[in-house]
Every structure is written in C-alpha cells, then in structure tokens.
Short mmCIF file of C-alpha atoms in Angstrom, two decimals:
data_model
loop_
_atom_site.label_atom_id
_atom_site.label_comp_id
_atom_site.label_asym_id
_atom_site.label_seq_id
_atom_site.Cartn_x
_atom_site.Cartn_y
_atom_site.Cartn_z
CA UNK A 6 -53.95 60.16 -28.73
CA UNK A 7 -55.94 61.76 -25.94
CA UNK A 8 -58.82 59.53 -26.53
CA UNK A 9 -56.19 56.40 -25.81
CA UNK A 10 -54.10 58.28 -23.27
CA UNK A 11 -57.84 58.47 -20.98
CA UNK A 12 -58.55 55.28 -21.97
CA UNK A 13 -55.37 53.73 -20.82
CA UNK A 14 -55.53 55.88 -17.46
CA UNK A 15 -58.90 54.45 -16.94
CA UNK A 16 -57.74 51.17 -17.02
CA UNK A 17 -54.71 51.63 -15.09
CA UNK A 18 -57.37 52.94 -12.36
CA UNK A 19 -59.54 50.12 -12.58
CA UNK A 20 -56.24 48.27 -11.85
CA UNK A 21 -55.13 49.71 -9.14
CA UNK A 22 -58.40 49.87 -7.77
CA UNK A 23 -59.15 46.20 -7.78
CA UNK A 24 -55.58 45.88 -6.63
CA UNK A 25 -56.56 48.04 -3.26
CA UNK A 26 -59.69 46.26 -3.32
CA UNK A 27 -58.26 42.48 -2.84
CA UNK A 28 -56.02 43.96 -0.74
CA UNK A 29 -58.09 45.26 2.12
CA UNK A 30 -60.46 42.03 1.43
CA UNK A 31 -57.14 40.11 2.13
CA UNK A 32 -56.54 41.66 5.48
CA UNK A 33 -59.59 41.59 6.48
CA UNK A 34 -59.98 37.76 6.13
CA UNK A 35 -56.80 37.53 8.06
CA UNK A 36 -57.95 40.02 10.68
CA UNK A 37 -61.00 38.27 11.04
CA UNK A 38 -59.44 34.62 11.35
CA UNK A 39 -56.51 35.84 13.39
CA UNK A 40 -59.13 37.64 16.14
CA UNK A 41 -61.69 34.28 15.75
CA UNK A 42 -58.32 32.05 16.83
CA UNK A 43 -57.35 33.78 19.30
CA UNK A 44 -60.27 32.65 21.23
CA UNK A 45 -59.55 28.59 20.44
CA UNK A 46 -58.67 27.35 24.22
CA UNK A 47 -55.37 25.22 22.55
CA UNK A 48 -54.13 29.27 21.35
CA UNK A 49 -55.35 30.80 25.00
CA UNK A 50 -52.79 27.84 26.69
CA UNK A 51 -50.01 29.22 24.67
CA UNK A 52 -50.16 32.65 25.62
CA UNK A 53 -46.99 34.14 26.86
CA UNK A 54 -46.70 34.64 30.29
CA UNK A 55 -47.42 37.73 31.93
CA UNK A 56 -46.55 40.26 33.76
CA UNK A 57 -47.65 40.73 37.45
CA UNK A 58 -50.93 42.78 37.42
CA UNK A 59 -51.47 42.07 33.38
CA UNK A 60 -55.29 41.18 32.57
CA UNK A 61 -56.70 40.71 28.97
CA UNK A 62 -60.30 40.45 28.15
CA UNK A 63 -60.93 37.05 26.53
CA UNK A 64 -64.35 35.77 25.00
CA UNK A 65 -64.29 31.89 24.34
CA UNK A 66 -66.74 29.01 24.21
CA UNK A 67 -66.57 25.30 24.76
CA UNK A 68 -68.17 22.90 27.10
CA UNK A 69 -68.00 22.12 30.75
CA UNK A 70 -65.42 19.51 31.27
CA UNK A 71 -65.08 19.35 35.17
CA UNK A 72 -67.26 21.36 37.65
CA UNK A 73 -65.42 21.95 41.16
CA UNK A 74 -67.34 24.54 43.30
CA UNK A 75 -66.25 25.88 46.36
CA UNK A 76 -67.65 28.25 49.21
CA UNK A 77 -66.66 31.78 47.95
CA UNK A 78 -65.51 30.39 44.13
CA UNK A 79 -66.19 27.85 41.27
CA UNK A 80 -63.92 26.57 38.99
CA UNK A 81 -64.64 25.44 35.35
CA UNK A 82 -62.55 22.77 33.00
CA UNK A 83 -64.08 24.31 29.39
CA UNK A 84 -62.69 22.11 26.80
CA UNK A 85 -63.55 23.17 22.67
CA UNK A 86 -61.69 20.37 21.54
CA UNK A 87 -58.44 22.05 20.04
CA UNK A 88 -56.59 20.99 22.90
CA UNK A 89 -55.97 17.98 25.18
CA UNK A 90 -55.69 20.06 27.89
CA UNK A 91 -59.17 22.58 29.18
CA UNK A 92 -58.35 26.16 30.12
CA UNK A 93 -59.61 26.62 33.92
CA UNK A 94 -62.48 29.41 34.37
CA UNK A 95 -62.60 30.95 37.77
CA UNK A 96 -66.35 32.46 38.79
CA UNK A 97 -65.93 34.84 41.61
CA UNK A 98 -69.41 36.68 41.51
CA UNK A 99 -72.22 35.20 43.12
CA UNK A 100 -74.28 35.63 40.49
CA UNK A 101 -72.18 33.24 38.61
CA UNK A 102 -71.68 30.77 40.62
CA UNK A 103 -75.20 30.12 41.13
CA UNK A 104 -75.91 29.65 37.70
CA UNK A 105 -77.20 25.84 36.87
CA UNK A 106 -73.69 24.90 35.50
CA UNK A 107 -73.81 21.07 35.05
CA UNK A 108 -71.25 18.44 33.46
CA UNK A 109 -71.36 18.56 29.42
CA UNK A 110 -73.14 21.70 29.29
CA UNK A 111 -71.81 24.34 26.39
CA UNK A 112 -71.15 27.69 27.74
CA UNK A 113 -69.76 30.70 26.50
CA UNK A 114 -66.95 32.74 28.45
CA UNK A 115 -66.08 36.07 28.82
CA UNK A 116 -63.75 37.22 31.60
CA UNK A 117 -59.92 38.56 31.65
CA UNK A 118 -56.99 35.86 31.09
CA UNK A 119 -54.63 35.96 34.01
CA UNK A 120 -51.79 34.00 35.56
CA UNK A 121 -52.67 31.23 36.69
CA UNK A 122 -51.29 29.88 40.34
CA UNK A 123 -51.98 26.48 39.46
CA UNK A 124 -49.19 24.37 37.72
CA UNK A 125 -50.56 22.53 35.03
CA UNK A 126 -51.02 25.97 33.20
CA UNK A 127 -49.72 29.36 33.18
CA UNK A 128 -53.32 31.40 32.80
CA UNK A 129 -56.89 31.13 33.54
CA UNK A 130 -59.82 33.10 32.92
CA UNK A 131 -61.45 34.98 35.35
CA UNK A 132 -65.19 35.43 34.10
CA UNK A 133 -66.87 37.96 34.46
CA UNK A 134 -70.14 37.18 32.46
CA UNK A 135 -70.92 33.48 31.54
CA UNK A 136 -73.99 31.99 29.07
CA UNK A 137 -75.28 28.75 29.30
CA UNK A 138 -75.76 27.78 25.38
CA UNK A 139 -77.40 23.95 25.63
CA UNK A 140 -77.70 22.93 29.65
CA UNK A 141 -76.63 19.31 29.91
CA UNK A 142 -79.14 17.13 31.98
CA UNK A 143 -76.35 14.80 33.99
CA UNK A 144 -79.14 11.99 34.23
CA UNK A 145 -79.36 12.29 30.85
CA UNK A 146 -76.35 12.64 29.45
CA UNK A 147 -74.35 9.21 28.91
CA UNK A 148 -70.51 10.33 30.03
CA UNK A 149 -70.00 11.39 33.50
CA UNK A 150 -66.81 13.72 34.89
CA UNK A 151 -63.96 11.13 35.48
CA UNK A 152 -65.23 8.07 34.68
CA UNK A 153 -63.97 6.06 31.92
CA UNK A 154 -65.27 3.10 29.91
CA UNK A 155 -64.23 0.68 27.91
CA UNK A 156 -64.47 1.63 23.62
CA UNK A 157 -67.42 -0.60 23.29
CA UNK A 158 -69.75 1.72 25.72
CA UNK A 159 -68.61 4.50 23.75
CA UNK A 160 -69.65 3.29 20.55
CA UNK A 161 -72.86 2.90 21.41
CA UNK A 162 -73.18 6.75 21.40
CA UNK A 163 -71.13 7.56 18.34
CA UNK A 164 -72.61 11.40 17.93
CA UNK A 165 -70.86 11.64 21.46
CA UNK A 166 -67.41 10.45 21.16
CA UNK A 167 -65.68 13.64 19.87
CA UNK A 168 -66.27 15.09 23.53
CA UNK A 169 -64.37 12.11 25.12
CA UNK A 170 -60.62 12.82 25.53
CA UNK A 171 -59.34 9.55 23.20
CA UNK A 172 -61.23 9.97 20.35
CA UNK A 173 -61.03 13.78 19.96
CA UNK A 174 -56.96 13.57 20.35
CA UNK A 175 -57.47 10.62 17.89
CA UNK A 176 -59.13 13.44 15.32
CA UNK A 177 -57.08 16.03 16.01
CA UNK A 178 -54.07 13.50 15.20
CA UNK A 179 -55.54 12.25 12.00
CA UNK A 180 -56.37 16.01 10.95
CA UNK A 181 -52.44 16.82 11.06
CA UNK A 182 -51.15 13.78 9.55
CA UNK A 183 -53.34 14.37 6.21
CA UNK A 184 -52.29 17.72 6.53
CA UNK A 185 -48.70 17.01 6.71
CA UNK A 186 -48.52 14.42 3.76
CA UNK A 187 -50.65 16.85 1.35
CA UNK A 188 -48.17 19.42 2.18
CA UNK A 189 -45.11 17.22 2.10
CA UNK A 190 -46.14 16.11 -1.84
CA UNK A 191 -47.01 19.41 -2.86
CA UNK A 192 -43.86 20.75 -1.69
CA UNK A 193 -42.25 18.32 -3.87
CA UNK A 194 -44.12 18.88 -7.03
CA UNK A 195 -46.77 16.09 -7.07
CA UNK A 196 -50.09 16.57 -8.24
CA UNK A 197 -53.19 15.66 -6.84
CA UNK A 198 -55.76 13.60 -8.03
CA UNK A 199 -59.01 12.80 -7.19
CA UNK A 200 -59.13 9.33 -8.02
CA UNK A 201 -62.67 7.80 -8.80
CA UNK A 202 -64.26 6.12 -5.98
CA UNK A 203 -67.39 4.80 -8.25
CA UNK A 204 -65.48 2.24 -10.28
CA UNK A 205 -65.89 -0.87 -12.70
CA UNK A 206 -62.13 -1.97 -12.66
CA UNK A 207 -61.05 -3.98 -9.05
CA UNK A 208 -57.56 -3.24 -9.48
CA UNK A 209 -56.29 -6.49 -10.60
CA UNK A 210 -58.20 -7.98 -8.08
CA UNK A 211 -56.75 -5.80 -5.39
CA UNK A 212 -59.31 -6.88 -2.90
CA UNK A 213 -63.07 -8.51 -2.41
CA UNK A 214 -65.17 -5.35 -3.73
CA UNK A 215 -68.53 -3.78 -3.15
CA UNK A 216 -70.69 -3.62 -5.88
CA UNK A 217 -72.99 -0.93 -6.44
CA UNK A 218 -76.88 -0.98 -7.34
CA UNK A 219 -79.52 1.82 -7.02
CA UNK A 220 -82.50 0.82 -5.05
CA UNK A 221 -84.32 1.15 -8.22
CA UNK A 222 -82.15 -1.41 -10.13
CA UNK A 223 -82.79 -3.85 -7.29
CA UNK A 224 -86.06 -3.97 -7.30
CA UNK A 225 -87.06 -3.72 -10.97
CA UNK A 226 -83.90 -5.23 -12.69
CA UNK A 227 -83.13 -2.19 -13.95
CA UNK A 228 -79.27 -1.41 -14.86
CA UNK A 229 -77.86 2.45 -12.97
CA UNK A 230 -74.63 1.66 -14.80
CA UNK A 231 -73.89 0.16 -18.22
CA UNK A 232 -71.19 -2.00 -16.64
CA UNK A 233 -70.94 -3.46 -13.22
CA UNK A 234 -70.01 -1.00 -10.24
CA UNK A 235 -68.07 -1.51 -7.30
CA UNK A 236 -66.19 1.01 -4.43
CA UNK A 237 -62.93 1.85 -5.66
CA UNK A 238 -60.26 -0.66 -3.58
CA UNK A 239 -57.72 1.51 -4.91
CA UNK A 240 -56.99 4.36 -7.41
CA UNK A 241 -53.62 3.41 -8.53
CA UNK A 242 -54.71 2.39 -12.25
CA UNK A 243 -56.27 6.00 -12.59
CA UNK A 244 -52.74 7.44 -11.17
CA UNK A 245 -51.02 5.11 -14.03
CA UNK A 246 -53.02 7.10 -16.43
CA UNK A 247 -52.49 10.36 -15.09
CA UNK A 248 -48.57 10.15 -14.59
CA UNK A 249 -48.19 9.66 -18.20
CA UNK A 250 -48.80 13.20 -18.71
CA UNK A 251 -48.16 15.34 -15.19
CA UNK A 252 -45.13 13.65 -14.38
CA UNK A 253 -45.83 13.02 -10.11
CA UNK A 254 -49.30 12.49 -8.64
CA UNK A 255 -50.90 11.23 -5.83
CA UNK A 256 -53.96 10.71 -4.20
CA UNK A 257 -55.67 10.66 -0.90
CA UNK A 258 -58.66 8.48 -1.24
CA UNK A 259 -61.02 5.84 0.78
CA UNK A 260 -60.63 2.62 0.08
CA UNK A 261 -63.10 0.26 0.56
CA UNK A 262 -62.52 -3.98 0.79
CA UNK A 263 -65.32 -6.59 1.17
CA UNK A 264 -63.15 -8.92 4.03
CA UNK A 265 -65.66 -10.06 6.82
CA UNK A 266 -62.28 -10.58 9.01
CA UNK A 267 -62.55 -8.91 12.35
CA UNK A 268 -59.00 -7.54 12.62
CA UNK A 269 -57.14 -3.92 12.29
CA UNK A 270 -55.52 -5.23 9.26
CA UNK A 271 -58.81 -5.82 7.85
CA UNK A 272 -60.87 -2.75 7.40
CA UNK A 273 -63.95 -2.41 5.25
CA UNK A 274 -62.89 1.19 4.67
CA UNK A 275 -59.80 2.77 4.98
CA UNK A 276 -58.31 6.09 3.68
CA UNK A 277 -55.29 4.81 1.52
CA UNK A 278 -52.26 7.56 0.47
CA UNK A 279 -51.04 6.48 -3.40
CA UNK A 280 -48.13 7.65 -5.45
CA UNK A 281 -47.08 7.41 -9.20
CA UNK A 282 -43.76 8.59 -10.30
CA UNK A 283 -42.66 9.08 -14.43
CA UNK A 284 -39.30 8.99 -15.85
CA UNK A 285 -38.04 6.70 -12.96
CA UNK A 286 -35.61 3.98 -13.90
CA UNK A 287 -33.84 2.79 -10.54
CA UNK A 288 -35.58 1.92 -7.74
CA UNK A 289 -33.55 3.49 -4.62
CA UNK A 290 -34.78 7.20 -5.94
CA UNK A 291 -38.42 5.94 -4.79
CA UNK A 292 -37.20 4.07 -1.45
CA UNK A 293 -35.11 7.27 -0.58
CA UNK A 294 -38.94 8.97 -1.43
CA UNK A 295 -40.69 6.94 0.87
CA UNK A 296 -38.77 6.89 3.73
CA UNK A 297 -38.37 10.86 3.69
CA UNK A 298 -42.01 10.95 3.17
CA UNK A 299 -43.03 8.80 6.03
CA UNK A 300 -39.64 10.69 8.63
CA UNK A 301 -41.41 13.82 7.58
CA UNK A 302 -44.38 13.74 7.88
CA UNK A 303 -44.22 11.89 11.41
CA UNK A 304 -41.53 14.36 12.37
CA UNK A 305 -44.44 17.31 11.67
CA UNK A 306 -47.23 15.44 13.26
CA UNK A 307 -45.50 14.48 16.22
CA UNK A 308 -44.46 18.38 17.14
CA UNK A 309 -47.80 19.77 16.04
CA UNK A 310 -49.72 17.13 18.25
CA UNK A 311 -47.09 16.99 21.32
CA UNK A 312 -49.40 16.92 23.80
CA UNK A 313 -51.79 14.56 22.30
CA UNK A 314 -48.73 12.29 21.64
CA UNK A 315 -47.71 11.85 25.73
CA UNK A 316 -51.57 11.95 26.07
CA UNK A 317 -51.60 8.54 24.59
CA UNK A 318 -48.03 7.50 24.91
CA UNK A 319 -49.03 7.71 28.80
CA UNK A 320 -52.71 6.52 28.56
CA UNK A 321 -53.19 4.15 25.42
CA UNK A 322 -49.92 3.21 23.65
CA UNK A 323 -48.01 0.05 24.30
CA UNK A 324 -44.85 0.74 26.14
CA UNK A 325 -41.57 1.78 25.23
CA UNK A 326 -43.50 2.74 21.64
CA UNK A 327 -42.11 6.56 21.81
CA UNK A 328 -38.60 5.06 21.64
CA UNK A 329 -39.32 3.24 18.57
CA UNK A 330 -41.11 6.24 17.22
CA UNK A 331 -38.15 8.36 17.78
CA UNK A 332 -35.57 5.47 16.69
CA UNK A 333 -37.46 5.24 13.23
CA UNK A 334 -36.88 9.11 12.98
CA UNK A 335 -33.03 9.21 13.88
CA UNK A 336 -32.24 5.51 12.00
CA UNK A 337 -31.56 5.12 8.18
CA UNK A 338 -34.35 2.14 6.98
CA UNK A 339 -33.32 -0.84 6.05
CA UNK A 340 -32.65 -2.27 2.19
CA UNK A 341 -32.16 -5.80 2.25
CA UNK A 342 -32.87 -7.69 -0.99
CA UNK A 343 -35.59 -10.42 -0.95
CA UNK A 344 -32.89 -12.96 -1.34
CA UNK A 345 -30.86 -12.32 1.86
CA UNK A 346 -34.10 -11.97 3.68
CA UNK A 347 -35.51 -15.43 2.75
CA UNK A 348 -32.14 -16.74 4.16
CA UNK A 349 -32.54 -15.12 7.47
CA UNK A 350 -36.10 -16.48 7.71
CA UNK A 351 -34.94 -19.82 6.77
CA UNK A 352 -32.44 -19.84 9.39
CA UNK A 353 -34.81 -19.59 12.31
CA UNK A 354 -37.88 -21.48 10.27
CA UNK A 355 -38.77 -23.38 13.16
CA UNK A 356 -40.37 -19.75 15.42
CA UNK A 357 -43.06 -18.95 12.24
CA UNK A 358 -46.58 -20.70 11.86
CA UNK A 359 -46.07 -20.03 8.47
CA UNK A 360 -42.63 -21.73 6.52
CA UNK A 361 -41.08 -19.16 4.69
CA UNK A 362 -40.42 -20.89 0.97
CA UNK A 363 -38.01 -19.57 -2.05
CA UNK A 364 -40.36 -18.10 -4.38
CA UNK A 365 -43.33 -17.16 -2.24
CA UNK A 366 -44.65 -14.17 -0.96
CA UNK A 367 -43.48 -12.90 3.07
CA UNK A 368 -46.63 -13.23 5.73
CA UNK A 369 -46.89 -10.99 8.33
CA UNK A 370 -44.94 -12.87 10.82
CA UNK A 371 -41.88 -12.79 8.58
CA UNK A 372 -41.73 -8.93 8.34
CA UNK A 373 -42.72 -8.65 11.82
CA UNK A 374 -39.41 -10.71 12.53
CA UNK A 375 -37.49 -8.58 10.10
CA UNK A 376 -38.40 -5.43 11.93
CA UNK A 377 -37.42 -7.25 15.05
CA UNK A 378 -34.20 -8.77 13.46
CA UNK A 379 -33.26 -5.41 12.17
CA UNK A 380 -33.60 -3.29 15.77
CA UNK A 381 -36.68 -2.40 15.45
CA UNK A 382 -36.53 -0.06 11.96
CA UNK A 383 -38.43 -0.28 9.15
CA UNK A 384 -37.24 -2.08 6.67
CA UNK A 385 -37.44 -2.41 2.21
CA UNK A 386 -37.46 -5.90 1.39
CA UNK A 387 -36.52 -5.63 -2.36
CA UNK A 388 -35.65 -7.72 -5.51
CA UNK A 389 -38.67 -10.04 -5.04
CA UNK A 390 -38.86 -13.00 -7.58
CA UNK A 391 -40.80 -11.80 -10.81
CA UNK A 392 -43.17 -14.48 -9.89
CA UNK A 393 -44.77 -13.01 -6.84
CA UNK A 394 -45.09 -9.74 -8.65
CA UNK A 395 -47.93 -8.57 -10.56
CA UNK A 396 -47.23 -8.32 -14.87
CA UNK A 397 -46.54 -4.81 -14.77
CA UNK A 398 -43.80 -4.20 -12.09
CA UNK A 399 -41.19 -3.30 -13.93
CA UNK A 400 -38.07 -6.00 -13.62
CA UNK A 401 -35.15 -4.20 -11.56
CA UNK A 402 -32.32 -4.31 -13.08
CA UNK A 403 -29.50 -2.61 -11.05
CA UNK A 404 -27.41 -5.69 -10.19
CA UNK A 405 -28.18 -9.41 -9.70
CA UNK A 406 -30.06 -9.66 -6.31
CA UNK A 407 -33.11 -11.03 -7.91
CA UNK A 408 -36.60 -10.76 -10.17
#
C-alpha cells in the first residue's frame, strides 16, 4: 500500500510538474511574441494616444521610405511592411543626422514614441540611437522616393516589389483573405485537406494540363512515374473521396492550367478554394453556404485591411467599386433558375456577341449582364439543363425549374 501510495504521489508530481512546466513555456512564447509585436510599425500607429509629457522607449526596424532633412532636424518615413502607412522618425542629435541615411536603406530605430504634431498620425519616434543595417546606393537602387511606374518596370525587378506600396498592400491583402476563409471553414466543422498537386487524373478534363517529366526521363526515355503526370488543375475528385468518410472538407490548393491566353481569367497558376459537403440533399443549404462564406470572409478582410482597402479604392480600383463591395455585403444574392435567366437573355439577344441558346452553357457576357440586370449583386443561376452538366451532378429535384 505504501509502495503504491509513493508511487502514485510520484506520478501525480511528475504531473503537476509538466503541468507548471508547459505553463511557464506557454507564457513565455506569448511574452516573447507580444514584446516582438509591439515593435511592428502597423502596432506602433495604433497606440493610444497620450498624455502630454508621456514618452515610451521604442526599438523598431524597417527601411527608409522618405528622407526629408532640415537645418536643426531630419525626418524619416521607416516602413516594415505591416502597414500602408510609415511611422515618422525624428533625428534631433547631430550625430544622427549626419549619418549617410539614403532612400531604401534598412535601419534600425531606437528612440521614445511621442505625440506626434503632424496629422496623418498621432505619434512619432524620436530617436535617440539609429543603425544603418544594409546602406542603399540611390544610383543603384532601381525605385526612387515618389516616383511611380507603370507594373511592367516593376516586374522587371521582382525580388524588389514587396518594398513598393501596391504590391506589399496586395500581400498583406491576400495574407488575410486565406486567413479568413481557413478560419471561416474550420469554425464550421470542415476539414482540411491537402489535396495532391502531383496528379495522373485531369479532373474530367477540367483544363489543358502540365505534364510532368524528370530531366532524367527526358533525356534517356526513362519513366519517373508508372503513369503519366500532370499539375493538379483541381483537387475536387480527391475531396469526393475524402467526404465519404469526414463528412465536410476543403482545400486550399494551386491550381495550375496549360491556356496560352493572355487574360486575368486565364492564369497558368492560380490558388483555387474547394468544398465537398456529405449528407446534402437540397441544394439552397449549399447556396445559403456560399454566400455566407464569401459575406464573411470579405466582411473580415475588409476591416482587418481598412487602410489598404482606401489605399487602393483611392489609387488602383475602378470607381464607385467600394459601393458595390459594400452593396454585396448588405444585399441577399440572387437565385434565379437557369430557365428564367435564359429568358431574360433572350429578351435583349441583340447587346451579346455571343446568342444565348436553350440548352447551352452562359458566356461571360451573359452573367456579366445578369449581375448588371440584377443591381449589381451576385447572383446563383440554378436548375441548369442536365445536358450542360457533367455525369455526376446530382439531378435537383426540389420543384420543376429544370435539369
């Protein structure tokens, strides 16, 4: 009894002690990523205001954005990319402000965050030690302060484009929006897989494939792969396999097509969000899914990335495109069955390039119409003829609006 009583003591110990353990591991990882963000310049710009004759020391690092120097002061735009906006860096010493600070260069910043009398933010840094990490030579370097180009100069230096202001808010954009639609399935029980991207089935000829050789096979006719190999143009076959035993999955995969057509809606990779659902037997369950998804998730990107949003609403975006943005958000979609659709198209047949017929598939202009027709909300054409469908789609069967 007192051999088990020790024993079980011990163990409760051990417990405990690998409880306390993880514990203080726990905080420390949070201690350690909550003191690393607090230098991020996009966390600095949120800072609460403060009160008259309030200073905190601040150590951040980015790179030299704009350079505006004056007789008795310097100021600094340093930009690290977490924010469309820079923080402004005031150098008061002397010593500072003749060090050789030039466009591009990556410094690191220490100095005390104060309010700032400008108003395009409420706090600066005031340095008070600042280290050149990589000097920028301004001959050298292929973007200058305030210019812009056109994309095509840009892609010529691809390694460079995350410092210009478009493409980084482009990434930061991107980064939300796959973070909000993994989040928005896993909060709603689905699975996810990681599709195959090495493949030998084209998805019922989903798309003009890649196929896939070793250097080796190519040059002595020797087979990688005991069947032919392409790039994945979709995973929804392996999502067909996996929903018949985990109930909801989806995936977040590239894509890749073989379509020489030089046109956004022809990519030759793409990343491509897919979505399987079991034990579904009426369609409007997965229409009510999709909308929510796609309200959601914009709803969540477009907070997160406010600033980047009027960055390009103002800069890039056509006009009068945040009012459809915010119109898709606050307006139910639109279900109209492929039937009633074909009859609106027919109506107005003359304004497409492309007739619309009874038992043929919509082209672009039609649904660009509908959209138009409908006030500018997205919109479910459903009930297609069985015809244009591929052998699997399961035959709706809910009323008598079509295939």
């Amino acid at each position: 009894m007192l051999s088990s009583a020790s024993t079980l003591g011990t163990r409760c110990c051990c417990g405990m002690l690998k409880t306390s353990i993880l514990r203080q591991i726990s905080q420390g990882q949070r201690a350690i990523a909550s003191e690393s963000s607090k230098s991020v310049v996009r966390n600095l710009l949120k800072e609460r205001p403060m009160e008259e004759g309030e200073k905190r020391t601040v150590t951040t690092t980015g790179w030299i954005k704009s350079l505006r120097q004056f007789k008795n002061i310097t100021f600094l735009g340093l930009d690290d990319g977490s924010s469309i906006n820079v923080i402004q860096v005031a150098l008061m010493e002397e010593a500072l402000r003749n060090l050789p600070l030039t466009f591009g260069s990556a410094v690191s910043v220490e100095g005390v965050l104060v309010p700032s009398p400008g108003r395009k933010q409420t706090v600066e840094i005031v340095a008070h030690r600042v280290d050149i990490i990589r000097k920028s030579d301004p001959l050298e370097f292929p973007f200058k302060a305030k210019e812009r180009h056109h994309v095509d100069y840009y892609r010529q230096y691809l390694h460079f484009r995350p410092r210009v202001q478009r493409f980084a808010s482009l990434l930061r954009f991107r980064s939300a929006a796959t973070l909000a639609i993994h989040q928005y399935f896993q909060e709603n029980d689905f699975v996810m897989i990681h599709t195959p991207i090495l493949t030998s089935n084209d998805c019922e000829g989903g798309g003009e494939t890649f196929t896939v050789t070793s250097e080796q096979e190519a040059k002595q006719n020797i087979e990688f792969f005991k069947d032919p190999t392409v790039l994945t143009v979709s995973g929804q076959l392996h999502l067909e396999a996996a929903v018949s035993g985990l109930h909801r999955v989806y995936n977040f995969n590239p894509a890749f097509r073989a379509e020489r057509q030089q046109s956004r809606r022809h990519l030759s990779e793409f990343w491509m969000v897919e979505a399987e659902v079991a034990f579904v037997d009426k369609l409007q369950p997965l229409l009510d899914l999709m909308e929510d998804m796609v309200k959601k998730v914009s709803a969540q990107v477009l907070d997160r990335c406010a600033d980047d949003v009027e960055f390009h609403m103002q800069n890039i975006a056509p006009s009068a495109h945040r009012a459809k943005l915010d119109k898709m958000l606050s307006k139910p979609f639109i279900h109209v069955p492929y039937v009633e659709a074909l009859k609106i198209l027919l109506e107005r047949a003359a304004s497409f390039n492309t007739m619309p017929q009874d038992g043929q598939n919509l082209h672009k202009d039609h649904e660009l119409f509908l959209v138009k027709y409908f006030g500018d909300v997205p919109v479910f054409v459903t009930h297609f003829p069985a015809c244009v469908k591929p052998f699997y789609a399961r035959q709706c069967e809910e009323d008598g609006a079509g295939g």
